[in-house]
mmCIF file of C-alpha atoms in Angstrom:
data_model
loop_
_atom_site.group_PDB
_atom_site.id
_atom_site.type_symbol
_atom_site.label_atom_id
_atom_site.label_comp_id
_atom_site.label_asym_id
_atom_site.label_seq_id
_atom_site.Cartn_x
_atom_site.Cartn_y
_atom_site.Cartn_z
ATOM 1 C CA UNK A 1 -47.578 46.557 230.702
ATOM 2 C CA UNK A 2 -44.653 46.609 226.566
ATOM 3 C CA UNK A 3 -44.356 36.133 217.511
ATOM 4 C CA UNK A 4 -43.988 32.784 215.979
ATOM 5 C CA UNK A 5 -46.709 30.334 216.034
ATOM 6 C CA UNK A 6 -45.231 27.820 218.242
ATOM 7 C CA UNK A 7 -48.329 25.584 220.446
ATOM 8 C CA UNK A 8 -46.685 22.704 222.726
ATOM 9 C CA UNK A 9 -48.498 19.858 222.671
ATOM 10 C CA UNK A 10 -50.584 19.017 226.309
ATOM 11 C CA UNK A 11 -47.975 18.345 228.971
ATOM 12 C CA UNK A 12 -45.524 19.557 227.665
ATOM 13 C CA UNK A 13 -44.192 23.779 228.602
ATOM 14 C CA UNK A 14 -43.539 25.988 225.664
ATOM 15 C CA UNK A 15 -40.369 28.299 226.519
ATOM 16 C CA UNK A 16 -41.264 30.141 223.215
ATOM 17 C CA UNK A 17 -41.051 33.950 222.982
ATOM 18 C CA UNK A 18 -44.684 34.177 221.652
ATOM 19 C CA UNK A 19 -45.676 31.984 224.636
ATOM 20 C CA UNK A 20 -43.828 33.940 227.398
ATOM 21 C CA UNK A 21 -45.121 37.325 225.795
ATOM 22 C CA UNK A 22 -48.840 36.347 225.335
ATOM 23 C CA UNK A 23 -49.251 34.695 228.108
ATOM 24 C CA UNK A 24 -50.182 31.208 226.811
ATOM 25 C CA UNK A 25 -50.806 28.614 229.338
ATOM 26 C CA UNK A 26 -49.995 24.509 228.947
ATOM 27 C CA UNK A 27 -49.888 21.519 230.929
ATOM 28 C CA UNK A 28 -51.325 20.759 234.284
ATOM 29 C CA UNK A 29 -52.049 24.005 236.446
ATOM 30 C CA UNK A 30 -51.336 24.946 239.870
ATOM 31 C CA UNK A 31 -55.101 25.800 240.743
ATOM 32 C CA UNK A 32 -56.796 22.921 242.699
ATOM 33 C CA UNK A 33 -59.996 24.464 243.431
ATOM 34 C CA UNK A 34 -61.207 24.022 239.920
ATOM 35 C CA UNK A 35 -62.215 20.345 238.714
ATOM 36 C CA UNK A 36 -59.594 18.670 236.650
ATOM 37 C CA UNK A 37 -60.331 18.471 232.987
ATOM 38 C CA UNK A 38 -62.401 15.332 231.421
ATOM 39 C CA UNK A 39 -60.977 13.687 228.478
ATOM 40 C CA UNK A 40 -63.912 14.476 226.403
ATOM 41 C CA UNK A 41 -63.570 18.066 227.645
ATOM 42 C CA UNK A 42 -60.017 18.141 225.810
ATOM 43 C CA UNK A 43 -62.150 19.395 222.119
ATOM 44 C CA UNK A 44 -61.356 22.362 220.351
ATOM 45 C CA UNK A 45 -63.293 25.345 221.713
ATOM 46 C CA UNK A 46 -64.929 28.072 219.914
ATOM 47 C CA UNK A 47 -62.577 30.460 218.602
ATOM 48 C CA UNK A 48 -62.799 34.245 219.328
ATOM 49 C CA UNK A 49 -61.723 36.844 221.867
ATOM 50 C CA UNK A 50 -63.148 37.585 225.924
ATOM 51 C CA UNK A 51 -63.066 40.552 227.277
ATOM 52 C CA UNK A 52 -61.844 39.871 230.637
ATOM 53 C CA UNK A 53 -62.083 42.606 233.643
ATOM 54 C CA UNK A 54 -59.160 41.057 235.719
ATOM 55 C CA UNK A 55 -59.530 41.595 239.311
ATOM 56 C CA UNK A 56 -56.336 43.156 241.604
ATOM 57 C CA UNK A 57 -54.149 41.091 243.111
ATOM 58 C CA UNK A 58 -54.730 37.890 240.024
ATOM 59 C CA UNK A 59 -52.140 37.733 237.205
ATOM 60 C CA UNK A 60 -52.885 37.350 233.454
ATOM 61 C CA UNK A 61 -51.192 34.063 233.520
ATOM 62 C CA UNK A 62 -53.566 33.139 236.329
ATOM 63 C CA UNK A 63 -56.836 34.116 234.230
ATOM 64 C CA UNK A 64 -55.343 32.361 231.295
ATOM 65 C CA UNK A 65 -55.166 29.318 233.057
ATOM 66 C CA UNK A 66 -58.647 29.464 235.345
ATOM 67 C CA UNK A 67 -60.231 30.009 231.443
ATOM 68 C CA UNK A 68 -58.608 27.329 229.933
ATOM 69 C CA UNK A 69 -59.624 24.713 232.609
ATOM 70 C CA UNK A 70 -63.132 26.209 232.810
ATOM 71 C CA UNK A 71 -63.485 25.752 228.688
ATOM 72 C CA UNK A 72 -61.181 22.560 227.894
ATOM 73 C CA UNK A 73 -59.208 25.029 225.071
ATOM 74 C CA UNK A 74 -56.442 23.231 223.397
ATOM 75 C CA UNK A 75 -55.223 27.457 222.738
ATOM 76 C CA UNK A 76 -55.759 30.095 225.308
ATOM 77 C CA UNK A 77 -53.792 33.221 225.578
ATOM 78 C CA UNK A 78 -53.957 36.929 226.265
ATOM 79 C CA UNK A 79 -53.079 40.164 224.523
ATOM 80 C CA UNK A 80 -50.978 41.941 226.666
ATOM 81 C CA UNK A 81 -49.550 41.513 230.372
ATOM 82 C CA UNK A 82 -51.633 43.234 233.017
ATOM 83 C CA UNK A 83 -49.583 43.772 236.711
ATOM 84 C CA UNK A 84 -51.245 41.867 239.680
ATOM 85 C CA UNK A 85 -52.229 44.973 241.152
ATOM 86 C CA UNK A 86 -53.826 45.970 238.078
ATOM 87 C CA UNK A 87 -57.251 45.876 236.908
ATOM 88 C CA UNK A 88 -59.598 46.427 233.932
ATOM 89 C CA UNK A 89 -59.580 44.930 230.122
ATOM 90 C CA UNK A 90 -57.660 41.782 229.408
ATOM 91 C CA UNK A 91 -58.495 40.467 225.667
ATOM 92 C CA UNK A 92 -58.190 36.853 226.588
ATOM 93 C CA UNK A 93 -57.376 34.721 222.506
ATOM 94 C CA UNK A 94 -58.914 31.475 222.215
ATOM 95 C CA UNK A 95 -58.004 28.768 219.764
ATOM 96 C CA UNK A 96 -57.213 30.186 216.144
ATOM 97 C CA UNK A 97 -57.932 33.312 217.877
ATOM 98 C CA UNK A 98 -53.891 33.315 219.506
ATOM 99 C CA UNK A 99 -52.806 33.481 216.348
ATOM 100 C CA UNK A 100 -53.950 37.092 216.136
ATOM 101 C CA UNK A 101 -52.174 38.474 219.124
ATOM 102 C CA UNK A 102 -48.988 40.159 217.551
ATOM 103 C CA UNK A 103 -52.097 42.740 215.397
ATOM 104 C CA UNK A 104 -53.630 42.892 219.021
ATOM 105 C CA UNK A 105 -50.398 44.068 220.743
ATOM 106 C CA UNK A 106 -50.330 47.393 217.831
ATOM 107 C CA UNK A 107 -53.504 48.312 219.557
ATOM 108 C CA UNK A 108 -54.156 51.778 221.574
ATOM 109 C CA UNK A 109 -54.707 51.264 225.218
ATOM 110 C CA UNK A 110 -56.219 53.456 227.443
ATOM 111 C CA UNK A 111 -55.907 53.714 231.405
ATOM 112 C CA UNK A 112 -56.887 55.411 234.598
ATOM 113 C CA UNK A 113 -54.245 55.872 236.879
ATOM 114 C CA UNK A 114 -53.723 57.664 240.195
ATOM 115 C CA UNK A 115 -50.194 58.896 241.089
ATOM 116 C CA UNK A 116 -49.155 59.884 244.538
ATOM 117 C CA UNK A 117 -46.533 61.990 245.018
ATOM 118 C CA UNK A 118 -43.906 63.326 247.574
ATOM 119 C CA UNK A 119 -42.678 59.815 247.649
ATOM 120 C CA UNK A 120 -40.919 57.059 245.426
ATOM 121 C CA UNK A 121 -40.538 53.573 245.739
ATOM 122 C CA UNK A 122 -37.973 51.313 244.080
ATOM 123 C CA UNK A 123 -40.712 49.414 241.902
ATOM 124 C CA UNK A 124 -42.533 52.369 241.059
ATOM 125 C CA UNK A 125 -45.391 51.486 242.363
ATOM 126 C CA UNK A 126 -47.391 51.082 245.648
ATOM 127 C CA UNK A 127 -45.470 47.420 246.450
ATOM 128 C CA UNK A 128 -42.131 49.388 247.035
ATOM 129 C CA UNK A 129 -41.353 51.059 250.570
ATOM 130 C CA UNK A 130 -42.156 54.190 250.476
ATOM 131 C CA UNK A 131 -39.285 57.165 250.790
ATOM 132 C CA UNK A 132 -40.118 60.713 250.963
ATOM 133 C CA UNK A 133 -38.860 62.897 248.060
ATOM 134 C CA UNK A 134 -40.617 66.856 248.590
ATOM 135 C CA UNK A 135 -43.722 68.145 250.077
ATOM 136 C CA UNK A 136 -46.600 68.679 247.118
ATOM 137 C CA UNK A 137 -48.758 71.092 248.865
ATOM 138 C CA UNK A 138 -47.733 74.127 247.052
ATOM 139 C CA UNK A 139 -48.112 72.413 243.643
ATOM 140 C CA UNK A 140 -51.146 73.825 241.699
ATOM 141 C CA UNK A 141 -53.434 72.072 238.898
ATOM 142 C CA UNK A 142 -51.772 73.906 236.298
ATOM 143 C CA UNK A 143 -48.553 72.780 237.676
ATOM 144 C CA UNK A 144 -49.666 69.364 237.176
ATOM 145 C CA UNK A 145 -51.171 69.979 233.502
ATOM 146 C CA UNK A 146 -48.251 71.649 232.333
ATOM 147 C CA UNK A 147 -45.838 68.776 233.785
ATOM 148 C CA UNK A 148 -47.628 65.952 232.099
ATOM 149 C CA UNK A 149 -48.096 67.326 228.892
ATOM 150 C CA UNK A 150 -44.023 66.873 228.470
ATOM 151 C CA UNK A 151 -44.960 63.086 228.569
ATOM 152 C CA UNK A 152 -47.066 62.647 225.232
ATOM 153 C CA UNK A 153 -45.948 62.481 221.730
ATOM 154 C CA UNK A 154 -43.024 59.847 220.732
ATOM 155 C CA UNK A 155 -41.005 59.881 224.148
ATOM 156 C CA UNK A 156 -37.836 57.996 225.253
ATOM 157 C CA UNK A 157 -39.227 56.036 228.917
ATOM 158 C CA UNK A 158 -37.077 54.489 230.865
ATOM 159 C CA UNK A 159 -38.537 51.251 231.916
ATOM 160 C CA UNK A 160 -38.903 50.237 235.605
ATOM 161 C CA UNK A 161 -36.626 48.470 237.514
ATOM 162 C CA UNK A 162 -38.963 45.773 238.945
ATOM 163 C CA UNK A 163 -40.368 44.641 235.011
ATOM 164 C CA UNK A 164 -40.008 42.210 232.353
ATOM 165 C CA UNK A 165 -37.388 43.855 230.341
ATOM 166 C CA UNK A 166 -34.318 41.996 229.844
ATOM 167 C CA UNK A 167 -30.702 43.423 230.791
ATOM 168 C CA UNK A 168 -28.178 41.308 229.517
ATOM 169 C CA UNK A 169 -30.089 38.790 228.805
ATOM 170 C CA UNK A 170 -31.849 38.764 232.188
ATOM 171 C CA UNK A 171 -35.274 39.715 232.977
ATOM 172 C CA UNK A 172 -34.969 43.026 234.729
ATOM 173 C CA UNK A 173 -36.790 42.065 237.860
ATOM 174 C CA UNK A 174 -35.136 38.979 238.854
ATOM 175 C CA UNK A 175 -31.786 40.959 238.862
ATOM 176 C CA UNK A 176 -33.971 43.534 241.056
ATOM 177 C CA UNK A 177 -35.301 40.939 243.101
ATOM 178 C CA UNK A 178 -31.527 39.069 243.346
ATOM 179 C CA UNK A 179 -29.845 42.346 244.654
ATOM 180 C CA UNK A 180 -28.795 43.383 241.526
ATOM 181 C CA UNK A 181 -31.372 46.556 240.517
ATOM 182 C CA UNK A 182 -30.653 48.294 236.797
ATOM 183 C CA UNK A 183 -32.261 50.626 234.994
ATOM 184 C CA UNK A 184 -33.302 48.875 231.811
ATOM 185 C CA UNK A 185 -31.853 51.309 228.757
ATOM 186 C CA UNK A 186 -34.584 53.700 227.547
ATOM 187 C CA UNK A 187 -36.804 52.857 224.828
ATOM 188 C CA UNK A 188 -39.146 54.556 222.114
ATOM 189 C CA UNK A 189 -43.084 54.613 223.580
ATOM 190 C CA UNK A 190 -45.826 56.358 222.221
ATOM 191 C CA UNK A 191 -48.174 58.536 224.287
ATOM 192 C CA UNK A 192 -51.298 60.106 222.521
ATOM 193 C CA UNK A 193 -52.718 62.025 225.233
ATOM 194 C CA UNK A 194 -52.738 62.149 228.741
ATOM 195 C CA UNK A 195 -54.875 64.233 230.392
ATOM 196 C CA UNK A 196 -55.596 65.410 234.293
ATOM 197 C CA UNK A 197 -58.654 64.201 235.328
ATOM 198 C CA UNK A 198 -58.448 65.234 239.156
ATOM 199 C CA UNK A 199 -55.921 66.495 241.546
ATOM 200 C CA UNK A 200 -56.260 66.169 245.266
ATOM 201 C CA UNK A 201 -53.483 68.477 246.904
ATOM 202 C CA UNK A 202 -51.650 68.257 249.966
ATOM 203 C CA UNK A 203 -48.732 66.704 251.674
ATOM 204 C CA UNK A 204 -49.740 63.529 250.005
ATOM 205 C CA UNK A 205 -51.198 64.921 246.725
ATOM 206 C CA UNK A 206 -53.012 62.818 244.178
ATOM 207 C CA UNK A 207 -53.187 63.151 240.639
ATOM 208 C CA UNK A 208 -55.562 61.274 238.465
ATOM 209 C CA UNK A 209 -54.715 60.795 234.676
ATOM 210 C CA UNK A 210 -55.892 59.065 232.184
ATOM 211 C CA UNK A 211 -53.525 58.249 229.450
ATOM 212 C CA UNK A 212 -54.240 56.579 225.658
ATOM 213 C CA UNK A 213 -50.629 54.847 224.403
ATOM 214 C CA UNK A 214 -49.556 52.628 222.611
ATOM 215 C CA UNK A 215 -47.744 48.914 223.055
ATOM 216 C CA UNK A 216 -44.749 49.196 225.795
ATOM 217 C CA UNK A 217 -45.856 52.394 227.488
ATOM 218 C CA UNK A 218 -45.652 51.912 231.140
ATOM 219 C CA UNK A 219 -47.689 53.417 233.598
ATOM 220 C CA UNK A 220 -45.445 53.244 236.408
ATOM 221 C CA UNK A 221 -42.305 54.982 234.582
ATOM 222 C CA UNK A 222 -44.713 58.055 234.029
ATOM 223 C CA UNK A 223 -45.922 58.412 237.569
ATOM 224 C CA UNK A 224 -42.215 57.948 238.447
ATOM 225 C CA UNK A 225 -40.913 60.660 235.454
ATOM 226 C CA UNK A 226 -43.791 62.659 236.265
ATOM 227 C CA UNK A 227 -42.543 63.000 239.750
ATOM 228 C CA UNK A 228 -39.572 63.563 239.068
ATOM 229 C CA UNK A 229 -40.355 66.641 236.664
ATOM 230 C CA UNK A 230 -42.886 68.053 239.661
ATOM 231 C CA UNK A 231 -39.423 68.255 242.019
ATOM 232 C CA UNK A 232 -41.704 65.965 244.288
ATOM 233 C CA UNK A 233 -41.224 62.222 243.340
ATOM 234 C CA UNK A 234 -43.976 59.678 242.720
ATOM 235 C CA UNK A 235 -45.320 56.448 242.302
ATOM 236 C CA UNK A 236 -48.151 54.287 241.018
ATOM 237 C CA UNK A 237 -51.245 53.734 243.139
ATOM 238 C CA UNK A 238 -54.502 52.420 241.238
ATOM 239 C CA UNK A 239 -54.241 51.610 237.890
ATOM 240 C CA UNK A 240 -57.422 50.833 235.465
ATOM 241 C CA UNK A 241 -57.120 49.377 232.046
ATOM 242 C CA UNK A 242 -60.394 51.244 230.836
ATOM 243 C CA UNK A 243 -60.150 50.122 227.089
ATOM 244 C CA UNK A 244 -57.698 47.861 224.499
ATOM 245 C CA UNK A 245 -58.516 48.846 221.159
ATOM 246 C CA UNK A 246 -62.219 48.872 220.436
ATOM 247 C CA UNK A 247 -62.630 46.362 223.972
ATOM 248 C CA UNK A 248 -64.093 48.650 226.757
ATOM 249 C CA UNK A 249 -64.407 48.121 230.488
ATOM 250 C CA UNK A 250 -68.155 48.909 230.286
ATOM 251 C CA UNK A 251 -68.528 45.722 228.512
ATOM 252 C CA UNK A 252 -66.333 43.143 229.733
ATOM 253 C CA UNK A 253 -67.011 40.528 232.043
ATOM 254 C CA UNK A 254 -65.759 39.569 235.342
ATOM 255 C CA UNK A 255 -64.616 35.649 236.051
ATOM 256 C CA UNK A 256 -66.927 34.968 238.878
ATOM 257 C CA UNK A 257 -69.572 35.482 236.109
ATOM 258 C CA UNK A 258 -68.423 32.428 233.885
ATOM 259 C CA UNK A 259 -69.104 29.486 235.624
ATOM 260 C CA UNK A 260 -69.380 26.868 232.914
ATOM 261 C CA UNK A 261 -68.169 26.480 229.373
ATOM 262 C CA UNK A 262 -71.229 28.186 227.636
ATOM 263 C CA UNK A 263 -71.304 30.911 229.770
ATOM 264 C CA UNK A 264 -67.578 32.164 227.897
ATOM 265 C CA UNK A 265 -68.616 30.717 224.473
ATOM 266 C CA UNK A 266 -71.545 33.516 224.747
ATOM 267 C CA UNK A 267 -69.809 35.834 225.706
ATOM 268 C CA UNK A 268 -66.933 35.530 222.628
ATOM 269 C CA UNK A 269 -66.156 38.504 220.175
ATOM 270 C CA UNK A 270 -65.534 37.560 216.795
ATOM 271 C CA UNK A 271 -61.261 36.911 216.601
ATOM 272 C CA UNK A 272 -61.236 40.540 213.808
ATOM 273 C CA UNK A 273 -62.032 42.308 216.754
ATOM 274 C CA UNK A 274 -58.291 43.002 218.216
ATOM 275 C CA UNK A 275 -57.581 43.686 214.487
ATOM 276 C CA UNK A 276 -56.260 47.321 213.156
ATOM 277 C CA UNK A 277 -57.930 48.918 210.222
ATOM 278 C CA UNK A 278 -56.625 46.975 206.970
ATOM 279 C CA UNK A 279 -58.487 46.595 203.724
ATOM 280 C CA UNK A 280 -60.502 43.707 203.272
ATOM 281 C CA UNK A 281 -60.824 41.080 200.095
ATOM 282 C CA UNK A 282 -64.001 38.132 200.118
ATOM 283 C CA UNK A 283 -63.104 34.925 199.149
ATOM 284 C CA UNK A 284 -65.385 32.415 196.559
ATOM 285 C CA UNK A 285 -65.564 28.928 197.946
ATOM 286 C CA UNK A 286 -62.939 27.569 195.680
ATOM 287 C CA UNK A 287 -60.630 30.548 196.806
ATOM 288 C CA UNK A 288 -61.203 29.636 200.652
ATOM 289 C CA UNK A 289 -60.050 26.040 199.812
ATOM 290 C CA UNK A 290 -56.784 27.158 198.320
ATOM 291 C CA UNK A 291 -55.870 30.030 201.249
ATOM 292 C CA UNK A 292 -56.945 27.350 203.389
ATOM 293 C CA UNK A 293 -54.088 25.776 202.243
ATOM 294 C CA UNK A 294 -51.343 28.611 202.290
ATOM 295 C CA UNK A 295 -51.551 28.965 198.352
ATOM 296 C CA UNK A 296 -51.686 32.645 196.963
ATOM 297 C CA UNK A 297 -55.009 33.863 195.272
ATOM 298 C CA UNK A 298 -56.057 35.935 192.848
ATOM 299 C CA UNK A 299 -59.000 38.271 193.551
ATOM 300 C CA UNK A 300 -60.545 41.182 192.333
ATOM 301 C CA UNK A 301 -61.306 43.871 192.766
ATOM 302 C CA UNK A 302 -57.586 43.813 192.481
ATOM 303 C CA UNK A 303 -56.563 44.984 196.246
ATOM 304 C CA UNK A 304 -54.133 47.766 197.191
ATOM 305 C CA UNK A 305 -50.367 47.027 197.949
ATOM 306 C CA UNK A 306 -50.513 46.006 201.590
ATOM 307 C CA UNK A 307 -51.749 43.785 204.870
ATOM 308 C CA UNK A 308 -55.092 42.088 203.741
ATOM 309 C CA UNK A 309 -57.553 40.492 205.736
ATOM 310 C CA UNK A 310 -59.314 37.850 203.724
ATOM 311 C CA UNK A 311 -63.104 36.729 204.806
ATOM 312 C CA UNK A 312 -65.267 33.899 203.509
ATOM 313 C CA UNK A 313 -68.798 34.595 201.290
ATOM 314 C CA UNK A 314 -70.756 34.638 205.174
ATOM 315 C CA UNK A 315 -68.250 37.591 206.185
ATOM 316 C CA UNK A 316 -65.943 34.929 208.501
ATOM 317 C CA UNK A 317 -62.590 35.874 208.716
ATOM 318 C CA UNK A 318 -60.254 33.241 207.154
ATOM 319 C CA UNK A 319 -56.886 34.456 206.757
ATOM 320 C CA UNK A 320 -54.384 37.639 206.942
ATOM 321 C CA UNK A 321 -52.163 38.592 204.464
ATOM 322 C CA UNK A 322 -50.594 41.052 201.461
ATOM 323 C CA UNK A 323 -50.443 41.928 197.873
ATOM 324 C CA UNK A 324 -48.517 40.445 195.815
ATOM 325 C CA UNK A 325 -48.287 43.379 192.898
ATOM 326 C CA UNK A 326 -46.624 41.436 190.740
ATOM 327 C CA UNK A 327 -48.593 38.211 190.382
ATOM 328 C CA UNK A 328 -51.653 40.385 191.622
ATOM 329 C CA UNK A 329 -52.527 37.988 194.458
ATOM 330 C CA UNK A 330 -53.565 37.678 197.890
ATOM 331 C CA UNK A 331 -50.522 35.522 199.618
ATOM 332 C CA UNK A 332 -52.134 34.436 203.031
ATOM 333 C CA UNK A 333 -49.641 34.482 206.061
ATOM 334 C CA UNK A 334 -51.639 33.277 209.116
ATOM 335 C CA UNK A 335 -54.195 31.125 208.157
ATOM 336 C CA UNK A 336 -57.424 30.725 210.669
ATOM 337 C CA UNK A 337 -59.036 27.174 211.175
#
């Protein structure tokens, strides 16, 4: 938890931003236990989106891979880094589908976290040795309500220490990890509501919130502000991804439940799915053709100034773009195959 179109060919790594943010996955992976890929397994798969529920203690990048092995994708990425101690919804992009993953990123998330206080940890988080802060016991509910409240709206968070944000051109965690912790600087988040959903008091109080944010926000730095506001400390325990946009955890699927390639093709979204609201235009035949080729179109009704997301005559989404009000014409900027 916080995009060119650049795809390395098979065997080759891609060091591209897109790649390390989204989590796309190339050449030969680590994983032995699954069979290695047949060369008429190497075919484009369907494109579209999975709605993963990743297990705790498996990274994204780990999922990515075990998917793209099981399927034979040439494209498989995911929308949106989940910790290893993490679980819940993963949007997992395949083929044309990756393309997509920037819109995906703008999408609300909501989670289900429990915070523990009286202590801290240097990651923020339940991996970190815990060091005792203040006792909780006299906090109240209302205490707790009252404290979190301060952490919704557009809020300046501090990043954690132990994450992916760079410092000098560093990642933030390797300088942790190399005896070099930093704060990362602050940074804009947006929190729509978090609400208290339980609170277990005592010397080693619980809280459990759920929160709905947007693209950055990180769990850990609220359970550590959070803390820190209560006079108390605290850290991150369980944290539950509960829905990405409109992707829920009451229907998503776990991996153990794909065990061959058709089992994920049936279970694909259409790719429009991780896509915000934007107005739509339909494409004629001879219209597809041209977007299909990256040349502008005119089409009428004549659309609004704006992102457009143009679909073929069956409804199939073929391209995103925007107006141009001059010429009047759809110009198409990421075109589907």
């Amino acid at each position: 938890m916080a995009v060119a179109d650049t795809f390395a060919p098979r065997g080759r790594r891609s060091t591209s931003r897109w790649t390390r943010r989204c989590g796309l996955s190339w050449g030969p992976p680590r994983r032995q236990s699954l069979p290695p890929l047949r060369s008429s397994d190497a075919t484009r798969f369907a494109t579209g989106v999975l709605n993963v529920d990743k297990a705790a203690g498996e990274t994204s990048f780990a999922v990515v891979n075990r998917l793209r092995r099981l399927t034979g994708a040439r494209r498989v990425g995911h929308a949106g880094t989940l910790d290893p101690l993490a679980t819940g919804v993963l949007p997992v992009l395949f083929e044309s589908a990756t393309r997509l993953a920037e819109f995906a990123l703008k999408l609300p998330k909501t989670y289900v976290a429990d915070i523990h206080l009286g202590f801290v940890t240097a990651t923020d988080d339940a991996e970190g040795r815990l060091e005792p802060v203040g006792d909780p016991s006299d906090l109240a509910t209302a205490d707790v309500e009252s404290a979190l409240q301060e952490f919704t709206g557009r809020i300046q968070q501090q990043p954690p220490a132990y994450s992916a944000v760079k410092v000098d051109g560093k990642r933030a965690y390797r300088l942790a990890r190399g005896g070099e912790p930093t704060r990362p600087a602050p940074r804009e988040v947006e929190v729509y509501e978090a609400r208290l959903l339980d609170f277990q008091t005592g010397p080693r109080a619980v809280a459990q919130v759920e929160v709905r944010c947007g693209s950055g926000t990180y769990l850990r730095s609220i359970a550590r502000d959070l803390g820190q506001k209560l006079g108390v400390g605290g850290y991150l325990g369980r944290l539950v991804r509960t829905a990405y946009g409109p992707l829920t955890i009451g229907n998503s699927v776990r991996l153990e439940q794909l065990v061959e390639p058709d089992a994920v093709r049936d279970r694909l979204l259409p790719a429009e799915v991780i896509l915000p609201e934007m107005e739509r235009v339909r494409l004629n035949v001879e219209q597809e053709a041209q977007v299909r080729q990256g040349r502008p179109v005119r089409v009428l009704p004549e659309p609004a100034p704006g992102q457009l997301r143009a679909h073929d005559a069956e409804g199939r989404l073929v391209a995103l773009g925007h107006t141009d009000p001059l010429r009047r014409t759809f110009v198409p900027e990421k075109v589907l195959s």
